[in-house]
Structure formats: C-alpha cells, structure tokens
mmCIF file as gemmi writes it, N, C-alpha and C atoms, coordinates in Angstrom:
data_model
loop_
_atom_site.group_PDB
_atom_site.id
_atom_site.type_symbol
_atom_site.label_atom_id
_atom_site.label_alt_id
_atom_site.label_comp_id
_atom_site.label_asym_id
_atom_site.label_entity_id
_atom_site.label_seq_id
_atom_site.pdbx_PDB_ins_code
_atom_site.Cartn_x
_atom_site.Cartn_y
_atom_site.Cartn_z
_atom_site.occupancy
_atom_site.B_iso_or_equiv
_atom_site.pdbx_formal_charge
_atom_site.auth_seq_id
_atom_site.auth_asym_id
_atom_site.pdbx_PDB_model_num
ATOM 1 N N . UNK Axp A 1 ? -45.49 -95.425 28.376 1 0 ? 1 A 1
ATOM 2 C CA . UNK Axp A 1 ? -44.786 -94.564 29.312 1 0 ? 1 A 1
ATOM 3 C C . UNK Axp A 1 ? -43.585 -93.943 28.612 1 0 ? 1 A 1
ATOM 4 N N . UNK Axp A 2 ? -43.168 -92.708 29.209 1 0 ? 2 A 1
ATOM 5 C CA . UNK Axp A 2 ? -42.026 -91.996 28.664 1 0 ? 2 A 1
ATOM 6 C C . UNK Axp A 2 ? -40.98 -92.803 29.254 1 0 ? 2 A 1
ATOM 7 N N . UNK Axp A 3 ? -40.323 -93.001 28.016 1 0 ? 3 A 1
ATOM 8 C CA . UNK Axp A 3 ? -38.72 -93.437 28.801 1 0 ? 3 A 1
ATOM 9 C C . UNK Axp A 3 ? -37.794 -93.032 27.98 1 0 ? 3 A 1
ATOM 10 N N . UNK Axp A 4 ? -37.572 -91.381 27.716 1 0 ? 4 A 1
ATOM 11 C CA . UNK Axp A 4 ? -36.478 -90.373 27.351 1 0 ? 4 A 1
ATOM 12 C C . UNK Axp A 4 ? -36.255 -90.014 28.749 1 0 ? 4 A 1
ATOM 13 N N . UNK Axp A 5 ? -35.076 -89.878 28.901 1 0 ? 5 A 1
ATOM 14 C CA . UNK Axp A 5 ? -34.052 -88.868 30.026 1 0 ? 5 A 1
ATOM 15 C C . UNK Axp A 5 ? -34.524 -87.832 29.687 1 0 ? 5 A 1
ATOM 16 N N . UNK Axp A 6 ? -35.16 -86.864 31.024 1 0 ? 6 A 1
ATOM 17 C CA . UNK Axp A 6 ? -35.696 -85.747 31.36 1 0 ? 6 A 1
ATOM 18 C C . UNK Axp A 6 ? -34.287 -84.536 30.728 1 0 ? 6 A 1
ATOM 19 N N . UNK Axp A 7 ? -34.973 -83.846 29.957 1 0 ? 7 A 1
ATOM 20 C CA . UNK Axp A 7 ? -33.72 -82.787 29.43 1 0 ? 7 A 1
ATOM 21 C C . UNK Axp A 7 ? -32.412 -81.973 30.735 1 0 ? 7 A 1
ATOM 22 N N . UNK Axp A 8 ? -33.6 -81.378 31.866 1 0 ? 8 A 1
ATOM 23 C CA . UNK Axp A 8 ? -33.106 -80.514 32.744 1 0 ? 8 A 1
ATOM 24 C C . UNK Axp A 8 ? -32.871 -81.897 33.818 1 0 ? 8 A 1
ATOM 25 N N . UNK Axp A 9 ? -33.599 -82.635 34.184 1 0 ? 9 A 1
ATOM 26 C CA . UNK Axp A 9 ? -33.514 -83.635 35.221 1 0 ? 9 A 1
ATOM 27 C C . UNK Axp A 9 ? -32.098 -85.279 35.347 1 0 ? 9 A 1
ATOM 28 N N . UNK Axp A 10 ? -32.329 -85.216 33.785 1 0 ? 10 A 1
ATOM 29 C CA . UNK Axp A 10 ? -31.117 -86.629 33.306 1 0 ? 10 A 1
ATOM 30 C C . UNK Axp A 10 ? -31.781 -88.043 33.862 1 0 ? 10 A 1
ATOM 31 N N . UNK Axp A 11 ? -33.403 -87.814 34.004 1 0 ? 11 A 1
ATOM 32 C CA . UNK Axp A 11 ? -33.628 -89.46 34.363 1 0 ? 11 A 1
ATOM 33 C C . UNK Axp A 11 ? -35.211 -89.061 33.89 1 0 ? 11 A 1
ATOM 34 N N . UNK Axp A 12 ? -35.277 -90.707 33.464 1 0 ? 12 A 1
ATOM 35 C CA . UNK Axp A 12 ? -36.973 -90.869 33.191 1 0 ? 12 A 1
ATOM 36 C C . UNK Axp A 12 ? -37.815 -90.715 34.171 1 0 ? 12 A 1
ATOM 37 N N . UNK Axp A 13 ? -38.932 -90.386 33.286 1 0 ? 13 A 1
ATOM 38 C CA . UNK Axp A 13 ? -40.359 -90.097 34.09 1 0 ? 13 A 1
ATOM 39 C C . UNK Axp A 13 ? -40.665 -91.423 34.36 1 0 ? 13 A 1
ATOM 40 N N . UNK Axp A 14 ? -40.049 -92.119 33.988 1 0 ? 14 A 1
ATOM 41 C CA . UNK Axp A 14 ? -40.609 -93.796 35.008 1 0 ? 14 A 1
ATOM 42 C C . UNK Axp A 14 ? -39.319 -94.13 35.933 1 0 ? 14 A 1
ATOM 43 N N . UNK Axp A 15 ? -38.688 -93.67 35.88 1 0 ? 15 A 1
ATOM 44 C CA . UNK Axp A 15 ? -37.504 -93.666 37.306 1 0 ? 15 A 1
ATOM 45 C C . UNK Axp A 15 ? -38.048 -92.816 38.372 1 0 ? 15 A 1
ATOM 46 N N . UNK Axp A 16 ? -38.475 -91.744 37.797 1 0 ? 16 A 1
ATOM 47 C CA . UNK Axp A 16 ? -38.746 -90.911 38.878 1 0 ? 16 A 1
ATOM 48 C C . UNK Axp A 16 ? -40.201 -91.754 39.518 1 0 ? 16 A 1
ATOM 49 N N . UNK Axp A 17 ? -40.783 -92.118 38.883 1 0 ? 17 A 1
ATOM 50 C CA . UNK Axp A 17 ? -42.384 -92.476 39.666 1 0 ? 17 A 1
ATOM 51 C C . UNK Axp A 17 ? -42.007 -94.145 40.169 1 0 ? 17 A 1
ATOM 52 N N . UNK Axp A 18 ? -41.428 -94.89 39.495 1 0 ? 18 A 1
ATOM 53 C CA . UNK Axp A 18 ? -41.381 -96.385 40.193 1 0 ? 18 A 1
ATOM 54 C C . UNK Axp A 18 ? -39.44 -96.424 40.328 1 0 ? 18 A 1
ATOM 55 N N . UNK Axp A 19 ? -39.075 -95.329 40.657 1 0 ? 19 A 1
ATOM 56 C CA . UNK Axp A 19 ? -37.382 -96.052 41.223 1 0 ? 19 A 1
ATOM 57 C C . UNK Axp A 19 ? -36.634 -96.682 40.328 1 0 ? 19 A 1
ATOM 58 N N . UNK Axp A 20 ? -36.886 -97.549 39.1 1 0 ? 20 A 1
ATOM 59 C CA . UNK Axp A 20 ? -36.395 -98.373 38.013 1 0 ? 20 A 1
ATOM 60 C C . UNK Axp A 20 ? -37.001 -98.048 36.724 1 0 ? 20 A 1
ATOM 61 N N . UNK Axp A 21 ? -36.071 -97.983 35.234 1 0 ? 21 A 1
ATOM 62 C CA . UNK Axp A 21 ? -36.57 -98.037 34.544 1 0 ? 21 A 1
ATOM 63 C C . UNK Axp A 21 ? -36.991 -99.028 33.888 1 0 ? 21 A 1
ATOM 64 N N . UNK Axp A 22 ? -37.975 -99.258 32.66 1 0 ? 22 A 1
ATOM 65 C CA . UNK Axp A 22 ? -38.639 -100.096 32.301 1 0 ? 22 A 1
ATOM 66 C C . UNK Axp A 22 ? -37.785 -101.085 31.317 1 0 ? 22 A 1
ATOM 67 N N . UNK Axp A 23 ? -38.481 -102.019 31.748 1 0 ? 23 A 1
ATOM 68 C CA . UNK Axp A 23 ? -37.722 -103.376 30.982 1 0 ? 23 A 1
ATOM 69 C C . UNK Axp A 23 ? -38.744 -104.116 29.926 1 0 ? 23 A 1
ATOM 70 N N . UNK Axp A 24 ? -38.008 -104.322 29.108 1 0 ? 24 A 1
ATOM 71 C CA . UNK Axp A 24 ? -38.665 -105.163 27.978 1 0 ? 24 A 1
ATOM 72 C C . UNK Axp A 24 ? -39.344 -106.22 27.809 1 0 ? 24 A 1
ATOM 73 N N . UNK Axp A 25 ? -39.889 -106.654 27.463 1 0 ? 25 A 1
ATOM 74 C CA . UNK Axp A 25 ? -40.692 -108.217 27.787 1 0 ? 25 A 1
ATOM 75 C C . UNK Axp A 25 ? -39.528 -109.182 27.786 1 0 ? 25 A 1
ATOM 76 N N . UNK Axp A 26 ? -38.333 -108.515 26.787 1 0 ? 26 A 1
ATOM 77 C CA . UNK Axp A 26 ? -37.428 -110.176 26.787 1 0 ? 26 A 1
ATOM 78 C C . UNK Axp A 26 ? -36.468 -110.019 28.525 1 0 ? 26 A 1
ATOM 79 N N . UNK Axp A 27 ? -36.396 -108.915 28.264 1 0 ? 27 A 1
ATOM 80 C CA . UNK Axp A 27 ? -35.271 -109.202 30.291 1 0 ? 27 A 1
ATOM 81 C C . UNK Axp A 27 ? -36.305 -109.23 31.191 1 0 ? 27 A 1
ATOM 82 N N . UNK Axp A 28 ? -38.034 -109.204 31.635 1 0 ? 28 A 1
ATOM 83 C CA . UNK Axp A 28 ? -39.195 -109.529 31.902 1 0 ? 28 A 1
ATOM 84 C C . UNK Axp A 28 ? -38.932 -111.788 32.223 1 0 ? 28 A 1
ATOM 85 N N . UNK Axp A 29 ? -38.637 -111.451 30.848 1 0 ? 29 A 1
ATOM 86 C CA . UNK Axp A 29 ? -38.698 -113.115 30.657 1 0 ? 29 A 1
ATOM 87 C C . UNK Axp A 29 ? -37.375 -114.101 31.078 1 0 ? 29 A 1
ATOM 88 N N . UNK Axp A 30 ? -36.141 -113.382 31.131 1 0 ? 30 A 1
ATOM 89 C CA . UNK Axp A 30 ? -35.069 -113.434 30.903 1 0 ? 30 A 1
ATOM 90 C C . UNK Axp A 30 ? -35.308 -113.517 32.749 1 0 ? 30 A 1
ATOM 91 N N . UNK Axp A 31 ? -35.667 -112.123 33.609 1 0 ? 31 A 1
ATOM 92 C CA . UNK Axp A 31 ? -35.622 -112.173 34.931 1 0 ? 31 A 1
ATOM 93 C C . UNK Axp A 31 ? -36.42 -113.406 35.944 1 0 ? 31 A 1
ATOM 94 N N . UNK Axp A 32 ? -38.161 -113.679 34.605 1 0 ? 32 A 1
ATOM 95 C CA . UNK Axp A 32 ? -38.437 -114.682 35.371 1 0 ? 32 A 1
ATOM 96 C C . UNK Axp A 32 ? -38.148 -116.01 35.287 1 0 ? 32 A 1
ATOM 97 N N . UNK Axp A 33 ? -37.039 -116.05 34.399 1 0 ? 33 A 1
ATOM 98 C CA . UNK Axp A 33 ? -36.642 -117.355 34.588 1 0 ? 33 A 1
ATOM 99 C C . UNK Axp A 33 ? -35.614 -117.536 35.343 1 0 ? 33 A 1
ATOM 100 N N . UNK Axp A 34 ? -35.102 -116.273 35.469 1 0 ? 34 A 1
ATOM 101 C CA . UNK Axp A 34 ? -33.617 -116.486 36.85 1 0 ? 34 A 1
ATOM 102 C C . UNK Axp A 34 ? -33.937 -116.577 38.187 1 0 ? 34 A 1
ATOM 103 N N . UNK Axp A 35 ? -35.545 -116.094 38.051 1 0 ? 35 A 1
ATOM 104 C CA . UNK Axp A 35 ? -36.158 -116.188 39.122 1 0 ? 35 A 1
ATOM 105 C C . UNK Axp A 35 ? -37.149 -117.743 40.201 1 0 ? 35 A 1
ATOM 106 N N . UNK Axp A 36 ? -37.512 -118.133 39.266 1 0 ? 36 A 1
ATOM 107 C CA . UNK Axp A 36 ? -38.577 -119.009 38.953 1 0 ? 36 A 1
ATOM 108 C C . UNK Axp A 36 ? -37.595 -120.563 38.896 1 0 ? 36 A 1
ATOM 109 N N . UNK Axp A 37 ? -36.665 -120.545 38.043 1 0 ? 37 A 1
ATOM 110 C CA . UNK Axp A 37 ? -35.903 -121.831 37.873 1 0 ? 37 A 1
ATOM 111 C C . UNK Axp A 37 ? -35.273 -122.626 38.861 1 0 ? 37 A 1
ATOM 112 N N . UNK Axp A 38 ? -34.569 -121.452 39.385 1 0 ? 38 A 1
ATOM 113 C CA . UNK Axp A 38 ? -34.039 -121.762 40.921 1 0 ? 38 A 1
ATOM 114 C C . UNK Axp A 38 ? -34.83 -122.629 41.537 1 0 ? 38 A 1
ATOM 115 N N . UNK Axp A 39 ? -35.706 -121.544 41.59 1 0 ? 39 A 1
ATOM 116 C CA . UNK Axp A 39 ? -37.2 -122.384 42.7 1 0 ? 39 A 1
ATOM 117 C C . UNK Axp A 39 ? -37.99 -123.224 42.555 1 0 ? 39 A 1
ATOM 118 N N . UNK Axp A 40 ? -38.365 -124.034 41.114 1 0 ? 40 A 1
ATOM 119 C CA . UNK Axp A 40 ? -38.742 -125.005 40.764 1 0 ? 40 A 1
ATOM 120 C C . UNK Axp A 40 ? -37.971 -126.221 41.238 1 0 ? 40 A 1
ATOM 121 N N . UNK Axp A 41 ? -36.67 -125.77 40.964 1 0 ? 41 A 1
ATOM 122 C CA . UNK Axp A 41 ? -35.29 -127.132 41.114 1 0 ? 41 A 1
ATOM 123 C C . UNK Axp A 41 ? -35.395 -127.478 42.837 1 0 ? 41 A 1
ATOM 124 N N . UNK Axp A 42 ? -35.162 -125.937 43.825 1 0 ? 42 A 1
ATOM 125 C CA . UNK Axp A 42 ? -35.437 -126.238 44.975 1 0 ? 42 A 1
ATOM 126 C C . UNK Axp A 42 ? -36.488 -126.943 45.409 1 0 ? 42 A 1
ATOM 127 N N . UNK Axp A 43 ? -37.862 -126.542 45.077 1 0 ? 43 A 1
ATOM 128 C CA . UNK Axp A 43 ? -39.066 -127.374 45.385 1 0 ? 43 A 1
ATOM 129 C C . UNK Axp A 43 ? -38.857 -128.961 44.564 1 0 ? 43 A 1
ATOM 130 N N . UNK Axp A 44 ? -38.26 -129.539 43.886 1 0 ? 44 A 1
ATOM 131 C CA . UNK Axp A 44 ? -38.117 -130.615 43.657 1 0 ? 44 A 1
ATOM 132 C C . UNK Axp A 44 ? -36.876 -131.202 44.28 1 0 ? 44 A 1
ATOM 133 N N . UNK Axp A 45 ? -36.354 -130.835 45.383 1 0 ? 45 A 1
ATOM 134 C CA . UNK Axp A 45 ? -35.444 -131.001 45.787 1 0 ? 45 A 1
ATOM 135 C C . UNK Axp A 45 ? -35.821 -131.43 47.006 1 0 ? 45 A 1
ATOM 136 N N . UNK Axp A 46 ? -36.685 -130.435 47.976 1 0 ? 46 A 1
ATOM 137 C CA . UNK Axp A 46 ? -37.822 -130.742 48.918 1 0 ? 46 A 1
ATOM 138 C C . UNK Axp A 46 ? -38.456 -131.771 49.216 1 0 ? 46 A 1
ATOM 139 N N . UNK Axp A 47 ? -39.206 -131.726 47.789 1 0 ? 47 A 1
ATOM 140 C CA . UNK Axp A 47 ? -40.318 -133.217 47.347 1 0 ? 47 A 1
ATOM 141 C C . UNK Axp A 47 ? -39.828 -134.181 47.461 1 0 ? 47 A 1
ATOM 142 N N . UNK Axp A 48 ? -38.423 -134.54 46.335 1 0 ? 48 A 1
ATOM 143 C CA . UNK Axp A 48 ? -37.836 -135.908 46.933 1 0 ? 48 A 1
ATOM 144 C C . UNK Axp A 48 ? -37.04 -136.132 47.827 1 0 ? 48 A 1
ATOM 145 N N . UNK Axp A 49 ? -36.935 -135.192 48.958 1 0 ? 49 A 1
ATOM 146 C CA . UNK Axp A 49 ? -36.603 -135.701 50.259 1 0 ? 49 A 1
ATOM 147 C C . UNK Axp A 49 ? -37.676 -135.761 50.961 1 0 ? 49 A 1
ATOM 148 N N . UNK Axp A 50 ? -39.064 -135.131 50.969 1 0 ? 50 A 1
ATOM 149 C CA . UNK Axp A 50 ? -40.303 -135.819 51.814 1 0 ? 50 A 1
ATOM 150 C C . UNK Axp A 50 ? -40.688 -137.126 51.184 1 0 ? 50 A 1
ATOM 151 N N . UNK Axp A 51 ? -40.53 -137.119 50.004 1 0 ? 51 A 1
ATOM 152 C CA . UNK Axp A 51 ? -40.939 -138.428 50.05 1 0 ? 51 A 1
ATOM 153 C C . UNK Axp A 51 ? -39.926 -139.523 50.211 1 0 ? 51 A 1
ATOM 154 N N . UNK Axp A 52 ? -38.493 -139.514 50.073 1 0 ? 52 A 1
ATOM 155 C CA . UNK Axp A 52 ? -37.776 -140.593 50.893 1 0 ? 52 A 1
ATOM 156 C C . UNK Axp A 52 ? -37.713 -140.586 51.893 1 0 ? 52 A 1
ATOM 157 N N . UNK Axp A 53 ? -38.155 -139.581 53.366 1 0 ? 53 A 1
ATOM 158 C CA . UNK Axp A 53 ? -38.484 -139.473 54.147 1 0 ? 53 A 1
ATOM 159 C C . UNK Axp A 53 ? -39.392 -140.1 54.9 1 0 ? 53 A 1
ATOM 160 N N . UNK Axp A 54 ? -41.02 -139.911 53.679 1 0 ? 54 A 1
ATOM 161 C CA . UNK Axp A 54 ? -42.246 -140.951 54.133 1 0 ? 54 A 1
ATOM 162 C C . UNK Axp A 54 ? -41.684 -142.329 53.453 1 0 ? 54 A 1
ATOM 163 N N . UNK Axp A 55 ? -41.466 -142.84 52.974 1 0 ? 55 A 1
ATOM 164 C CA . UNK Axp A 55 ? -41.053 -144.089 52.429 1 0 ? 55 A 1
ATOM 165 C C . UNK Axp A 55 ? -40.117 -144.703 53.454 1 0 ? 55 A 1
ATOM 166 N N . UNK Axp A 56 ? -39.16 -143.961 53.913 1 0 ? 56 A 1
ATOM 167 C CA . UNK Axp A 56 ? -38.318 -144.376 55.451 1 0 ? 56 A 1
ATOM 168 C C . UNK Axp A 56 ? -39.203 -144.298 56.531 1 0 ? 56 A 1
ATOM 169 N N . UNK Axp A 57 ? -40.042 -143.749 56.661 1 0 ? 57 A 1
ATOM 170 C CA . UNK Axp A 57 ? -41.279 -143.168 58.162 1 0 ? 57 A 1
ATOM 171 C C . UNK Axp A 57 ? -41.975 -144.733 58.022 1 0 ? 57 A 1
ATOM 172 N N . UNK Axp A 58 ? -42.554 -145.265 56.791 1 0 ? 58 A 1
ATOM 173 C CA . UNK Axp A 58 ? -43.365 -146.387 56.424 1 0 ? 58 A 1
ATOM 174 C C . UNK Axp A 58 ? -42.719 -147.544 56.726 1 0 ? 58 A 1
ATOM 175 N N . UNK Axp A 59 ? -41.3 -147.661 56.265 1 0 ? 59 A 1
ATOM 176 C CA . UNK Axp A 59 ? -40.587 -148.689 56.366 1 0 ? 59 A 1
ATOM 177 C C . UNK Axp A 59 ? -40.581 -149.045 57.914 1 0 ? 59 A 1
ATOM 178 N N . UNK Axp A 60 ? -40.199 -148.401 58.732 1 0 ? 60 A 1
ATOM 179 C CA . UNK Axp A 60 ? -39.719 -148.006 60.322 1 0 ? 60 A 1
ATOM 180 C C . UNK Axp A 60 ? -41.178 -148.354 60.516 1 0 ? 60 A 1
ATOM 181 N N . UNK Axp A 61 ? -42.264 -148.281 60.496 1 0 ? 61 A 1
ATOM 182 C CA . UNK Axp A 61 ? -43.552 -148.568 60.763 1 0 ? 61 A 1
ATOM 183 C C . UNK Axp A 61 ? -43.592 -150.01 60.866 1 0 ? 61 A 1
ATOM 184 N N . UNK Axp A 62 ? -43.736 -150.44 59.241 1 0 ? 62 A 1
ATOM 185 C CA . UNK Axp A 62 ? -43.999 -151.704 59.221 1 0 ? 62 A 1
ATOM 186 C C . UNK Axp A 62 ? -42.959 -153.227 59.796 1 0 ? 62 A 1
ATOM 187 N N . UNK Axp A 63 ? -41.844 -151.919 60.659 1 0 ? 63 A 1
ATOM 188 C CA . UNK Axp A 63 ? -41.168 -153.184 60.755 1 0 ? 63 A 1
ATOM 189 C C . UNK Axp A 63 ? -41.593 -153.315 62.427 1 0 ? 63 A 1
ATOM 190 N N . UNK Axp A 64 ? -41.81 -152.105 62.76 1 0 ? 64 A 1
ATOM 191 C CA . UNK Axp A 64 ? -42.186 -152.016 64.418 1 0 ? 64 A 1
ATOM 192 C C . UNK Axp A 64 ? -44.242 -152.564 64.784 1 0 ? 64 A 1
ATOM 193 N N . UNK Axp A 65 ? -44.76 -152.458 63.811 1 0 ? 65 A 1
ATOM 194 C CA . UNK Axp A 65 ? -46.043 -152.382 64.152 1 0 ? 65 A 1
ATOM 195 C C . UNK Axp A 65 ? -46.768 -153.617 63.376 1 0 ? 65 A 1
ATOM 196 N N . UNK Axp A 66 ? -47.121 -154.772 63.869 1 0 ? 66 A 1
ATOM 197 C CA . UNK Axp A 66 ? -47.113 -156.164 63.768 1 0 ? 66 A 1
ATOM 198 C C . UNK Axp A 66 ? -48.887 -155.426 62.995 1 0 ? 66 A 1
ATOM 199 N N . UNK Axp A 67 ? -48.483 -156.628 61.5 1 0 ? 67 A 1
ATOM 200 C CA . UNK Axp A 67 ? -49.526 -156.157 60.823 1 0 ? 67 A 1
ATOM 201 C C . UNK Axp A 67 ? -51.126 -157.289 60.978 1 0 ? 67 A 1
ATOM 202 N N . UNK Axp A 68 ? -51.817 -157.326 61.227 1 0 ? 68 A 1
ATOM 203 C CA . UNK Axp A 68 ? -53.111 -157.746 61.94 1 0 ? 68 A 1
ATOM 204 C C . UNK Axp A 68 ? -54.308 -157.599 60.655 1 0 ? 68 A 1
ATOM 205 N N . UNK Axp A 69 ? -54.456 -158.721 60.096 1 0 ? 69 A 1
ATOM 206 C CA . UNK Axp A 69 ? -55.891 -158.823 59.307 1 0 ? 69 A 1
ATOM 207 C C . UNK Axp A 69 ? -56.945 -159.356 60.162 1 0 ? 69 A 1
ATOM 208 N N . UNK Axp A 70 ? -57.841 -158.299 60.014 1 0 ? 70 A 1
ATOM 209 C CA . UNK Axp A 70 ? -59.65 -158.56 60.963 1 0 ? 70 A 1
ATOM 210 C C . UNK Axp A 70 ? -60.376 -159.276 59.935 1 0 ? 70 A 1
C-alpha cells in the first residue's frame, strides 16, 4: 500500500480508505501485547477467584451434607 502523503491532499491513500495509517509489524506487536497482557492477567485473576470460590462452595457442602457410603 501507498503510504506517501498525497501531494495536493497532505494524507495517505491508506488514511483516506481505512481512517489510520499503517503500522509496522513491531507497533502490530508492541499493540498486541498492550492489548492481550492486560487480559491474560485479568482472566487469571477470575480463575483464581472461581476456584477459591468452588473450594469454599465444597467446603460449606461437606460440612452441611452428612457424607453416606452405600
């Protein structure tokens, strides 16, 4: 893709067709990790509160629900 500033216009032919100009693979990589990292940390943040959650849900179980071998 062209990405010279239009002589008469002052913006690229990829500004004009997608709004932003084009980025490099390294700020590509650079964005998905500012992107992506966050959200890994959050989803493990999630996880170990469902599971101290079920581990408290289990506990509260086994202390209320009299355990019975058939």
């Amino acid at each position: 893709m062209n990405s010279e500033n239009h002589l008469n216009l002052g913006f690229t032919p990829v500004y004009l067709m997608f709004g932003r100009e084009l980025r490099t693979p390294g700020e590509v990589q650079r964005d998905l990790c500012q992107i992506i990292t966050p959200h890994l940390e959050q989803m493990a943040n999630i996880l170990e509160m469902t599971r101290e959650h079920y581990e408290m849900t289990q506990d509260q179980v086994k202390k209320t629900v009299p355990y019975t071998k058939d």
